[in-house]
mmCIF file of N, CA and C in Angstrom:
data_model
loop_
_atom_site.group_PDB
_atom_site.id
_atom_site.type_symbol
_atom_site.label_atom_id
_atom_site.label_comp_id
_atom_site.label_asym_id
_atom_site.label_seq_id
_atom_site.Cartn_x
_atom_site.Cartn_y
_atom_site.Cartn_z
ATOM 1 N N MET L 1 0.917 -1.198 -0.135
ATOM 2 C CA MET L 1 0.153 -0.216 0.274
ATOM 3 C C MET L 1 1.021 1.176 -0.214
ATOM 4 N N HIS L 2 1.961 1.235 0.722
ATOM 5 C CA HIS L 2 2.918 2.526 0.771
ATOM 6 C C HIS L 2 3.846 2.601 -0.352
ATOM 7 N N ALA L 3 4.015 1.349 -0.753
ATOM 8 C CA ALA L 3 4.924 1.360 -1.941
ATOM 9 C C ALA L 3 4.391 2.453 -3.123
ATOM 10 N N LEU L 4 3.039 2.153 -3.312
ATOM 11 C CA LEU L 4 2.512 2.965 -4.219
ATOM 12 C C LEU L 4 2.418 4.381 -4.261
ATOM 13 N N SER L 5 2.301 4.698 -3.124
ATOM 14 C CA SER L 5 2.413 6.493 -2.562
ATOM 15 C C SER L 5 3.799 6.939 -2.366
ATOM 16 N N ALA L 6 4.698 6.068 -1.984
ATOM 17 C CA ALA L 6 6.124 6.217 -1.935
ATOM 18 C C ALA L 6 6.714 6.470 -3.486
ATOM 19 N N ASP L 7 6.084 5.723 -4.336
ATOM 20 C CA ASP L 7 6.504 5.567 -5.664
ATOM 21 C C ASP L 7 6.028 6.658 -6.698
ATOM 22 N N GLY L 8 4.788 7.052 -6.295
ATOM 23 C CA GLY L 8 4.330 8.296 -6.755
ATOM 24 C C GLY L 8 5.250 9.515 -6.431
ATOM 25 N N ARG L 9 5.374 9.544 -5.032
ATOM 26 C CA ARG L 9 6.052 10.822 -4.633
ATOM 27 C C ARG L 9 7.502 11.041 -4.719
ATOM 28 N N TYR L 10 7.981 9.850 -5.164
ATOM 29 C CA TYR L 10 9.551 9.624 -5.721
ATOM 30 C C TYR L 10 9.507 10.363 -7.170
ATOM 31 N N ALA L 11 8.476 9.763 -8.018
ATOM 32 C CA ALA L 11 8.204 10.356 -9.468
ATOM 33 C C ALA L 11 8.228 11.657 -9.442
ATOM 34 N N HIS L 12 7.186 12.081 -8.424
ATOM 35 C CA HIS L 12 6.875 13.587 -8.460
ATOM 36 C C HIS L 12 7.940 14.300 -8.299
ATOM 37 N N ALA L 13 8.786 14.062 -7.031
ATOM 38 C CA ALA L 13 9.996 15.012 -6.715
ATOM 39 C C ALA L 13 10.957 14.702 -7.964
ATOM 40 N N ARG L 14 10.988 13.421 -8.736
ATOM 41 C CA ARG L 14 12.151 13.208 -9.734
ATOM 42 C C ARG L 14 11.551 14.563 -10.923
ATOM 43 N N ALA L 15 10.271 14.554 -10.824
ATOM 44 C CA ALA L 15 9.933 15.411 -12.352
ATOM 45 C C ALA L 15 10.179 16.705 -11.845
ATOM 46 N N ILE L 16 9.888 17.405 -10.426
ATOM 47 C CA ILE L 16 10.266 18.561 -10.132
ATOM 48 C C ILE L 16 11.939 18.794 -10.228
ATOM 49 N N LEU L 17 12.737 17.840 -9.807
ATOM 50 C CA LEU L 17 14.044 17.946 -10.053
ATOM 51 C C LEU L 17 14.470 18.158 -11.233
ATOM 52 N N GLY L 18 13.921 17.331 -12.191
ATOM 53 C CA GLY L 18 14.230 17.231 -13.755
ATOM 54 C C GLY L 18 14.031 18.994 -14.425
ATOM 55 N N LEU L 19 12.536 19.258 -13.774
ATOM 56 C CA LEU L 19 12.314 20.545 -14.280
ATOM 57 C C LEU L 19 13.380 21.756 -13.982
ATOM 58 N N GLU L 20 13.647 21.669 -12.930
ATOM 59 C CA GLU L 20 14.473 22.739 -12.137
ATOM 60 C C GLU L 20 16.181 22.596 -12.967
ATOM 61 N N LEU L 21 16.480 21.285 -13.084
ATOM 62 C CA LEU L 21 17.508 21.121 -13.804
ATOM 63 C C LEU L 21 17.363 21.453 -15.014
ATOM 64 N N HIS L 22 16.380 21.345 -15.799
ATOM 65 C CA HIS L 22 16.220 21.820 -17.177
ATOM 66 C C HIS L 22 16.026 23.391 -17.288
ATOM 67 N N GLU L 23 15.592 24.080 -16.100
ATOM 68 C CA GLU L 23 15.420 25.803 -16.365
ATOM 69 C C GLU L 23 16.999 26.032 -15.872
ATOM 70 N N LYS L 24 17.713 25.400 -14.836
ATOM 71 C CA LYS L 24 18.963 26.013 -14.773
ATOM 72 C C LYS L 24 19.923 25.429 -15.769
ATOM 73 N N LEU L 25 19.882 24.694 -16.530
ATOM 74 C CA LEU L 25 20.920 23.945 -17.246
ATOM 75 C C LEU L 25 21.471 25.245 -18.407
ATOM 76 N N PRO L 26 20.691 25.922 -18.926
ATOM 77 C CA PRO L 26 21.247 27.096 -19.632
ATOM 78 C C PRO L 26 22.346 27.788 -18.919
ATOM 79 N N THR L 27 21.755 28.575 -17.502
ATOM 80 C CA THR L 27 22.369 29.298 -16.834
ATOM 81 C C THR L 27 23.783 28.424 -16.580
ATOM 82 N N LEU L 28 23.954 27.237 -16.245
ATOM 83 C CA LEU L 28 24.852 26.621 -15.801
ATOM 84 C C LEU L 28 26.101 26.477 -17.133
ATOM 85 N N LYS L 29 25.447 26.527 -18.359
ATOM 86 C CA LYS L 29 26.095 26.389 -19.470
ATOM 87 C C LYS L 29 27.032 27.748 -19.613
ATOM 88 N N VAL L 30 26.105 28.681 -19.642
ATOM 89 C CA VAL L 30 26.944 30.377 -19.681
ATOM 90 C C VAL L 30 27.793 30.162 -18.783
ATOM 91 N N LEU L 31 27.699 29.946 -17.434
ATOM 92 C CA LEU L 31 28.855 29.814 -16.488
ATOM 93 C C LEU L 31 29.912 29.321 -16.593
ATOM 94 N N LEU L 32 29.708 27.953 -17.028
ATOM 95 C CA LEU L 32 31.137 27.141 -17.655
ATOM 96 C C LEU L 32 31.796 27.556 -18.824
ATOM 97 N N VAL L 33 31.092 28.181 -19.659
ATOM 98 C CA VAL L 33 31.844 28.778 -21.104
ATOM 99 C C VAL L 33 32.559 29.878 -20.781
#
């Protein structure tokens, strides 16, 4: 029962992290170059 909710929360957190990474990637590229 808890595995499903935990899995959903993990997917949600991963989606948010991916979104933040996608938004900050251009900035990181500018800083690196």
